[in-house]
């Protein structure tokens, strides 16, 4: 992302869901799907898992920012959005803006804002502590008006565009939710990176970051993509466990719901692999509390045990018939 100090805050949202495709995409197919801007290169890699990311897509904004004291803060600029395919299976769309004070209280021509992708300039008088106020207002769960800054809407439109691509067959191997990670980051000079993550209903999570310098601030976006990916995997795993219990009660073979997850998603669990070095320490905190990997491995083991029991039960029934 482009950062030109002084940056009051960076605000963004990541949406994560399963790609509507029966087979995992190869690196080449993932890159083809991510070619959203003609003539712009697509970033991709093969290891540790197949990954491809689209070029930046820019949308112009002229909106207000929510603040705890209902102060009207108007900004004009752009939102930078990107989509990515992870492991040929998972699609993420993300959008963010770096909020900076404008050099003039008069709105500029659009060419000025389009030359700074992902930067929103505050036209109104900037009060002290604007970054903290913007973060608090943005992360507060509320019904926002149509004129309120909403990068999630930009990310959702980009996700819809990708999902409707005719190269996808619209037959995913399992049904999963889409999660939202809404995040805000700001600088407190000299501070060690910290994060406060909160779980909300309707698959919404919020994360509030404080970092010590511009380098760490620039790394937050990539960290949030990585965090959103693994939070989504945990969410899907929990839902599959709940669904397996319902299958058992209805005497329906549980392998129908367990096997697709074990086959298509379990190998993608690699927390921290896509996080920039400046913020990898935040994963140590998440592994200690709430213990992301402990939860993951314990629940995957639970599913494998259930599948093994279901397989043995089915074999015993076959033996009994014979």
Coordinates of C-alpha atoms in Angstrom, one line a residue:
X1 CA 0.0 0.0 0.0
X2 CA 1.1 3.6 -0.5
X3 CA 1.9 5.4 2.7
X4 CA 2.7 9.1 2.7
X5 CA 3.0 10.6 6.2
X6 CA 1.4 11.8 8.2
X7 CA -1.1 8.9 8.1
X8 CA -3.8 9.2 10.7
X9 CA -5.1 5.6 10.3
X10 CA -5.4 2.8 7.8
X11 CA -8.9 1.3 7.6
X12 CA -9.9 -1.8 5.7
X13 CA -11.9 -5.0 5.4
X14 CA -11.1 -8.5 4.2
X15 CA -13.8 -11.0 3.0
X16 CA -13.0 -14.7 2.8
X17 CA -14.9 -17.5 1.3
X18 CA -14.7 -20.7 -0.8
X19 CA -14.1 -20.4 -4.5
X20 CA -17.2 -21.7 -6.4
X21 CA -15.2 -24.4 -8.3
X22 CA -15.2 -28.2 -7.9
X23 CA -11.5 -28.6 -8.5
X24 CA -8.6 -26.7 -7.0
X25 CA -7.2 -24.2 -9.5
X26 CA -3.6 -24.5 -10.6
X27 CA -1.2 -21.6 -10.3
X28 CA -1.8 -20.7 -14.0
X29 CA -5.6 -20.9 -13.7
X30 CA -5.5 -18.8 -10.4
X31 CA -3.4 -16.2 -12.2
X32 CA -5.9 -16.1 -15.1
X33 CA -8.8 -15.6 -12.7
X34 CA -7.0 -12.8 -11.0
X35 CA -6.3 -10.9 -14.3
X36 CA -8.8 -8.2 -13.4
X37 CA -7.0 -5.2 -15.0
X38 CA -6.0 -5.5 -18.6
X39 CA -2.3 -4.9 -19.1
X40 CA -1.4 -5.1 -15.3
X41 CA 0.6 -8.0 -14.0
X42 CA -0.8 -10.6 -11.6
X43 CA 1.4 -11.7 -8.7
X44 CA 1.6 -15.5 -8.1
X45 CA 3.6 -18.2 -6.4
X46 CA 3.7 -22.0 -6.1
X47 CA 4.9 -22.4 -2.5
X48 CA 4.1 -22.9 0.3
X49 CA 0.7 -23.2 -1.4
X50 CA -0.6 -21.9 -4.7
X51 CA -1.4 -18.2 -4.5
X52 CA -2.3 -15.5 -6.9
X53 CA -3.3 -11.9 -6.4
X54 CA -4.9 -9.4 -8.7
X55 CA -3.6 -5.9 -9.5
X56 CA -5.0 -3.1 -7.4
X57 CA -8.5 -2.0 -8.4
X58 CA -9.3 1.6 -7.5
X59 CA -12.7 3.1 -6.5
X60 CA -13.3 6.8 -5.8
X61 CA -15.0 7.9 -2.6
X62 CA -16.5 11.1 -1.3
X63 CA -17.8 10.2 2.1
X64 CA -17.8 10.8 5.9
X65 CA -16.0 8.8 8.5
X66 CA -17.8 7.5 11.6
X67 CA -16.4 8.8 15.0
X68 CA -17.5 8.0 18.5
X69 CA -18.6 11.7 19.2
X70 CA -20.6 11.8 15.9
X71 CA -18.2 14.5 14.6
X72 CA -18.6 15.0 10.9
X73 CA -15.3 14.1 9.2
X74 CA -15.5 14.3 5.4
X75 CA -12.9 12.7 3.1
X76 CA -12.3 12.4 -0.6
X77 CA -10.0 10.0 -2.3
X78 CA -9.8 6.3 -3.3
X79 CA -10.1 2.8 -1.9
X80 CA -7.6 0.3 -3.1
X81 CA -9.0 -3.2 -3.5
X82 CA -7.5 -6.6 -4.5
X83 CA -8.6 -10.2 -4.8
X84 CA -6.5 -13.3 -4.2
X85 CA -6.9 -17.0 -4.6
X86 CA -5.2 -19.2 -1.9
X87 CA -4.5 -22.9 -2.5
X88 CA -6.6 -22.8 -5.6
X89 CA -9.6 -23.1 -3.2
X90 CA -10.1 -20.0 -1.1
X91 CA -10.9 -16.5 -2.4
X92 CA -10.2 -13.3 -0.5
X93 CA -11.2 -9.8 -1.5
X94 CA -9.8 -6.9 0.5
X95 CA -10.1 -3.1 0.4
X96 CA -8.5 -0.3 2.4
X97 CA -7.6 3.4 2.5
X98 CA -4.9 5.3 4.3
X99 CA -6.5 8.4 5.8
X100 CA -4.4 11.5 5.7
X101 CA -5.1 15.3 6.3
X102 CA -5.7 17.2 3.0
X103 CA -3.3 20.0 2.2
X104 CA -6.3 22.2 1.3
X105 CA -9.9 22.3 2.6
X106 CA -11.1 22.5 -1.0
X107 CA -11.8 19.4 -3.0
X108 CA -9.3 18.7 -5.8
X109 CA -10.0 17.4 -9.3
X110 CA -10.3 13.6 -9.5
X111 CA -7.0 13.2 -11.3
X112 CA -5.3 14.3 -8.1
X113 CA -7.0 11.5 -6.0
X114 CA -6.6 8.9 -8.7
X115 CA -2.9 9.5 -8.7
X116 CA -2.8 8.3 -5.0
X117 CA -4.6 4.9 -5.0
X118 CA -5.8 3.8 -1.5
X119 CA -5.5 7.3 0.0
X120 CA -8.4 9.3 1.5
X121 CA -7.8 13.0 2.3
X122 CA -9.7 14.5 5.2
X123 CA -11.1 17.9 4.1
X124 CA -12.5 19.0 7.4
X125 CA -10.4 20.4 10.2
X126 CA -8.4 17.6 11.7
X127 CA -8.7 17.3 15.5
X128 CA -6.0 15.9 17.8
X129 CA -6.2 12.1 18.1
X130 CA -8.0 11.7 14.8
X131 CA -6.5 8.3 14.2
X132 CA -7.8 6.8 17.4
X133 CA -11.2 8.4 16.8
X134 CA -11.4 7.0 13.2
X135 CA -10.4 3.5 14.3
X136 CA -13.0 3.5 17.1
X137 CA -15.8 4.8 14.9
X138 CA -14.9 2.4 12.1
X139 CA -14.8 -0.7 14.3
X140 CA -18.0 0.0 16.1
X141 CA -20.7 -2.3 14.8
X142 CA -23.6 -0.2 13.6
X143 CA -26.0 0.4 10.7
X144 CA -24.0 2.9 8.7
X145 CA -25.6 5.2 6.2
X146 CA -24.9 5.1 2.5
X147 CA -22.5 8.0 2.8
X148 CA -20.3 6.4 5.4
X149 CA -16.9 5.0 4.5
X150 CA -17.4 1.3 3.8
X151 CA -14.4 -0.6 2.2
X152 CA -16.3 -3.9 2.9
X153 CA -18.8 -2.9 0.2
X154 CA -16.0 -2.4 -2.3
X155 CA -14.5 -5.8 -1.3
X156 CA -17.9 -7.4 -1.7
X157 CA -18.4 -6.1 -5.2
X158 CA -14.9 -7.3 -6.2
X159 CA -15.7 -10.8 -4.8
X160 CA -19.0 -10.9 -6.8
X161 CA -17.1 -10.0 -9.9
X162 CA -14.6 -12.8 -9.4
X163 CA -17.2 -15.4 -8.5
X164 CA -19.2 -14.7 -11.6
X165 CA -16.3 -15.4 -13.9
X166 CA -17.4 -18.0 -16.5
X167 CA -14.2 -20.1 -15.9
X168 CA -15.7 -21.2 -12.6
X169 CA -18.2 -24.1 -12.6
X170 CA -20.2 -22.9 -9.5
X171 CA -20.0 -26.3 -7.9
X172 CA -17.8 -26.0 -4.7
X173 CA -17.1 -29.3 -2.9
X174 CA -18.8 -28.0 0.3
X175 CA -21.0 -25.2 1.5
X176 CA -19.2 -22.6 3.7
X177 CA -19.9 -19.1 5.1
X178 CA -18.1 -15.9 4.1
X179 CA -16.4 -14.1 6.9
X180 CA -15.6 -10.4 7.3
X181 CA -12.5 -9.0 9.1
X182 CA -12.8 -5.3 9.5
X183 CA -9.6 -3.7 10.7
X184 CA -8.0 -0.4 11.7
X185 CA -4.4 0.5 12.3
X186 CA -2.6 3.5 13.5
X187 CA 0.9 4.5 14.6
X188 CA 2.0 5.3 18.2
X189 CA 5.7 6.1 17.7
X190 CA 8.0 3.5 19.4
X191 CA 5.2 1.2 20.4
X192 CA 5.5 -2.6 20.0
X193 CA 2.8 -4.0 17.6
X194 CA -0.4 -4.9 19.4
X195 CA -3.8 -6.2 18.2
X196 CA -7.2 -6.5 19.8
X197 CA -9.5 -8.9 18.0
X198 CA -13.2 -9.1 18.7
X199 CA -15.7 -11.7 17.4
X200 CA -19.2 -10.5 16.5
X201 CA -22.4 -12.2 15.2
X202 CA -23.0 -12.8 11.5
X203 CA -19.4 -13.9 10.8
X204 CA -18.0 -10.4 11.5
X205 CA -14.6 -9.9 13.3
X206 CA -12.9 -6.6 14.1
X207 CA -9.2 -6.0 14.7
X208 CA -7.6 -2.9 16.2
X209 CA -3.9 -2.5 15.6
X210 CA -1.3 -0.1 17.1
X211 CA 2.1 -0.2 15.6
X212 CA 5.3 1.7 16.1
X213 CA 6.3 2.9 12.6
X214 CA 5.4 3.3 9.0
X215 CA 7.0 0.0 8.0
X216 CA 4.9 -2.0 10.5
X217 CA 1.8 0.0 9.4
X218 CA 2.4 -1.1 5.8
X219 CA 2.6 -4.7 6.9
X220 CA -0.8 -4.7 8.6
X221 CA -2.7 -5.3 5.3
X222 CA -0.9 -8.5 4.5
X223 CA -1.2 -9.7 8.2
X224 CA -4.9 -9.2 8.0
X225 CA -5.2 -11.3 4.9
X226 CA -3.3 -14.1 6.6
X227 CA -5.4 -13.7 9.8
X228 CA -8.7 -13.7 7.9
X229 CA -7.7 -16.8 6.0
X230 CA -7.0 -18.8 9.2
X231 CA -10.0 -17.4 11.1
X232 CA -12.2 -18.6 8.1
X233 CA -10.6 -22.0 8.2
X234 CA -11.4 -22.3 11.9
X235 CA -15.0 -21.1 11.3
X236 CA -15.6 -23.6 8.6
X237 CA -14.1 -26.4 10.7
X238 CA -16.4 -25.5 13.6
X239 CA -19.5 -25.5 11.3
X240 CA -18.5 -28.9 9.8
X241 CA -18.3 -30.4 13.3
X242 CA -21.8 -29.0 14.1
X243 CA -23.1 -30.3 10.8
X244 CA -21.6 -33.8 11.4
X245 CA -23.4 -34.0 14.7
X246 CA -26.7 -33.3 12.9
X247 CA -25.9 -35.9 10.3
X248 CA -25.3 -38.5 13.1
X249 CA -28.7 -37.7 14.7
X250 CA -30.4 -38.1 11.3
X251 CA -28.5 -41.4 10.6
X252 CA -27.0 -39.8 7.4
X253 CA -23.4 -40.9 6.6
X254 CA -21.1 -38.3 8.2
X255 CA -18.4 -38.9 5.7
X256 CA -20.5 -36.8 3.3
X257 CA -19.7 -33.6 5.3
X258 CA -16.4 -34.5 6.9
X259 CA -14.4 -35.9 3.9
X260 CA -14.6 -32.7 1.7
X261 CA -13.1 -30.6 4.4
X262 CA -10.3 -33.0 5.2
X263 CA -9.5 -33.4 1.5
X264 CA -9.7 -29.9 0.3
X265 CA -8.9 -27.5 3.2
X266 CA -6.9 -29.0 6.0
X267 CA -3.5 -28.7 4.2
X268 CA -3.9 -25.0 3.9
X269 CA -3.4 -24.4 7.6
X270 CA -0.1 -22.4 7.8
X271 CA -0.5 -19.5 10.2
X272 CA 2.1 -16.8 9.7
X273 CA 3.4 -18.1 6.4
X274 CA 2.1 -15.1 4.5
X275 CA 2.7 -12.5 7.2
X276 CA 5.5 -10.0 6.7
X277 CA 8.4 -10.4 9.2
X278 CA 7.6 -7.1 10.9
X279 CA 4.4 -8.5 12.4
X280 CA 5.0 -12.2 12.8
X281 CA 5.3 -11.7 16.5
X282 CA 1.5 -11.1 16.6
X283 CA 1.0 -14.8 15.6
X284 CA 2.9 -15.8 18.8
X285 CA 0.2 -13.9 20.8
X286 CA -2.6 -15.6 18.9
X287 CA -1.0 -19.0 19.3
X288 CA -0.8 -18.4 23.1
X289 CA -4.3 -17.0 23.5
X290 CA -6.8 -18.1 22.1
X291 CA -4.5 -20.8 20.7
X292 CA -5.4 -20.9 17.0
X293 CA -3.3 -24.0 16.1
X294 CA -4.3 -25.9 19.3
X295 CA -8.0 -25.4 18.4
X296 CA -7.3 -26.4 14.8
X297 CA -5.4 -29.6 15.5
X298 CA -7.7 -30.7 18.2
X299 CA -10.8 -30.2 16.0
X300 CA -9.2 -31.8 13.0
X301 CA -8.3 -34.8 15.1
X302 CA -11.9 -34.9 16.3
X303 CA -13.2 -35.0 12.8
X304 CA -10.7 -37.7 11.7
X305 CA -11.8 -39.8 14.7
X306 CA -15.4 -39.5 13.8
X307 CA -14.7 -40.4 10.2
X308 CA -12.7 -43.5 11.3
X309 CA -15.6 -44.6 13.6
X310 CA -18.1 -44.0 10.8
X311 CA -16.0 -46.1 8.4
X312 CA -15.6 -49.0 10.9
X313 CA -19.4 -48.9 11.6
X314 CA -20.1 -49.1 7.9
X315 CA -17.7 -52.0 7.4
X316 CA -19.3 -53.8 10.3
X317 CA -22.7 -53.4 8.7
X318 CA -21.4 -54.8 5.5
X319 CA -19.8 -57.8 7.3
X320 CA -23.1 -58.4 9.1
X321 CA -25.0 -58.5 5.9
X322 CA -22.7 -61.0 4.4

